[in-house]
C-alpha positions as semicolon CSV with decimal commas, in nm:
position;residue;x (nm);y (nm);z (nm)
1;X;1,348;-0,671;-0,441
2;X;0,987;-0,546;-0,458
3;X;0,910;-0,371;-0,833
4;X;0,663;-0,103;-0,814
5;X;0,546;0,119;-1,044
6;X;0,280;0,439;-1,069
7;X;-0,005;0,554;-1,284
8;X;-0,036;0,890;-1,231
9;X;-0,386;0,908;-1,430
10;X;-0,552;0,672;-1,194
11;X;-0,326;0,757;-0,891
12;X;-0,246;0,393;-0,852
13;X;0,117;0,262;-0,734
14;X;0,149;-0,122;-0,814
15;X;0,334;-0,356;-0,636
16;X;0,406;-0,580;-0,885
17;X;0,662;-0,841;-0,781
18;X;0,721;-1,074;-0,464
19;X;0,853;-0,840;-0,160
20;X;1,100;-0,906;0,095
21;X;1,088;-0,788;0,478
22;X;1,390;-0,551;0,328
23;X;1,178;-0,368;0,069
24;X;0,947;-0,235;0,332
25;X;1,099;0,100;0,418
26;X;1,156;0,127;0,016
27;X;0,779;0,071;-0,046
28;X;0,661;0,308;0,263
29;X;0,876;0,578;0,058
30;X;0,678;0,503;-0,250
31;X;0,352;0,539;-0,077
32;X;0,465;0,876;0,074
33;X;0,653;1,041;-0,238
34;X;0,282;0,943;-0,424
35;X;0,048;1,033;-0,189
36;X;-0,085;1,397;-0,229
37;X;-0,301;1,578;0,005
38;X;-0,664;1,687;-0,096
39;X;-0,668;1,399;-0,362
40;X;-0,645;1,025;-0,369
41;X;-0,398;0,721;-0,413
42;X;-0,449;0,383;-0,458
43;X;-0,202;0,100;-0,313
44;X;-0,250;-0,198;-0,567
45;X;-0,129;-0,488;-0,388
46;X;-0,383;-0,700;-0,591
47;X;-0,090;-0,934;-0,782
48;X;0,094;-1,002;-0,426
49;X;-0,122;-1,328;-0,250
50;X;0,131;-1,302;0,061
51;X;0,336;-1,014;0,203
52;X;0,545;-0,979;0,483
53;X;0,444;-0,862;0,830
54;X;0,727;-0,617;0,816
55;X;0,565;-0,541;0,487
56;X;0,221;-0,475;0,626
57;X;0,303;-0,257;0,812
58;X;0,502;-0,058;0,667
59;X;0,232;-0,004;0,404
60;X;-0,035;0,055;0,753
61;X;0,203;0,355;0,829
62;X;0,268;0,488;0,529
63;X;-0,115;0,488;0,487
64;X;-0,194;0,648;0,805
65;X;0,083;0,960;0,767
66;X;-0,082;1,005;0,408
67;X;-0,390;1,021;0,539
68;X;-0,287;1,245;0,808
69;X;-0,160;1,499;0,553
70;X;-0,521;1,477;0,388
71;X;-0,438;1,213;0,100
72;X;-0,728;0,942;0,052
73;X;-0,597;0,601;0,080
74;X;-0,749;0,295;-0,066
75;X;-0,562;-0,023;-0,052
76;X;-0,677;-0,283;-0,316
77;X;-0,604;-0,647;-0,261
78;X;-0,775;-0,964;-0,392
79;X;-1,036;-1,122;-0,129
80;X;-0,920;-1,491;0,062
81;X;-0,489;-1,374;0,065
82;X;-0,308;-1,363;0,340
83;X;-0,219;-1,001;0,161
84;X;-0,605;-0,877;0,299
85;X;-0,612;-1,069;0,581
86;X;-0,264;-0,910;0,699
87;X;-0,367;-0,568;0,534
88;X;-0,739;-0,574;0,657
89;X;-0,596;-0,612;1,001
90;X;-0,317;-0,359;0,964
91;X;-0,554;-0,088;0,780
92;X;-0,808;-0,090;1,105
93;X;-0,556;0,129;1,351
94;X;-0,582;0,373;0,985
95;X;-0,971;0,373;0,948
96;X;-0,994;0,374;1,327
97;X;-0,756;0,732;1,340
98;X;-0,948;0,894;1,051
């Protein structure tokens, strides 16, 4: 099971452990109870170096029906992963609706 947790100074939620296909609809819930319109939230995914597919996208929807309600969305991840390779190619249908 996927632990996550928020800092609501820097409007960051952290996933901070090793996610399973299962924990997607739990982290898309995360992303939406967060994600406030007219401001900003970052998705931290920085400490995962793989996610699932079901995972990504999950997290690619989530994103886009933030956005949608007017909530800035930055997902942070660490360069070379498969996490921002699978992101990075998830997160273009978001930048490409915006």
């Amino acid at each position: 099971m996927a632990s996550v947790s928020y800092n609501a100074r820097e409007r960051r939620l952290v996933v901070e452990s090793f996610c399973w296909p299962e924990d997607a609809p739990g982290l898309a819930d995360a992303i939406e109870a967060f994600a406030d319109p007219g401001s900003g939230l970052i998705v931290d995914l920085t400490r995962m170096p793989s996610v699932p597919s079901e995972v990504a996208v999950a997290i690619r929807d989530a994103c886009r029906g933030a956005e949608s309600l007017g909530c800035r969305v930055r997902v942070w991840t660490d360069p070379d992963t498969a996490t921002a390779a699978q992101i990075s190619s998830a997160r273009h249908d978001v930048a490409a609706s915006s």
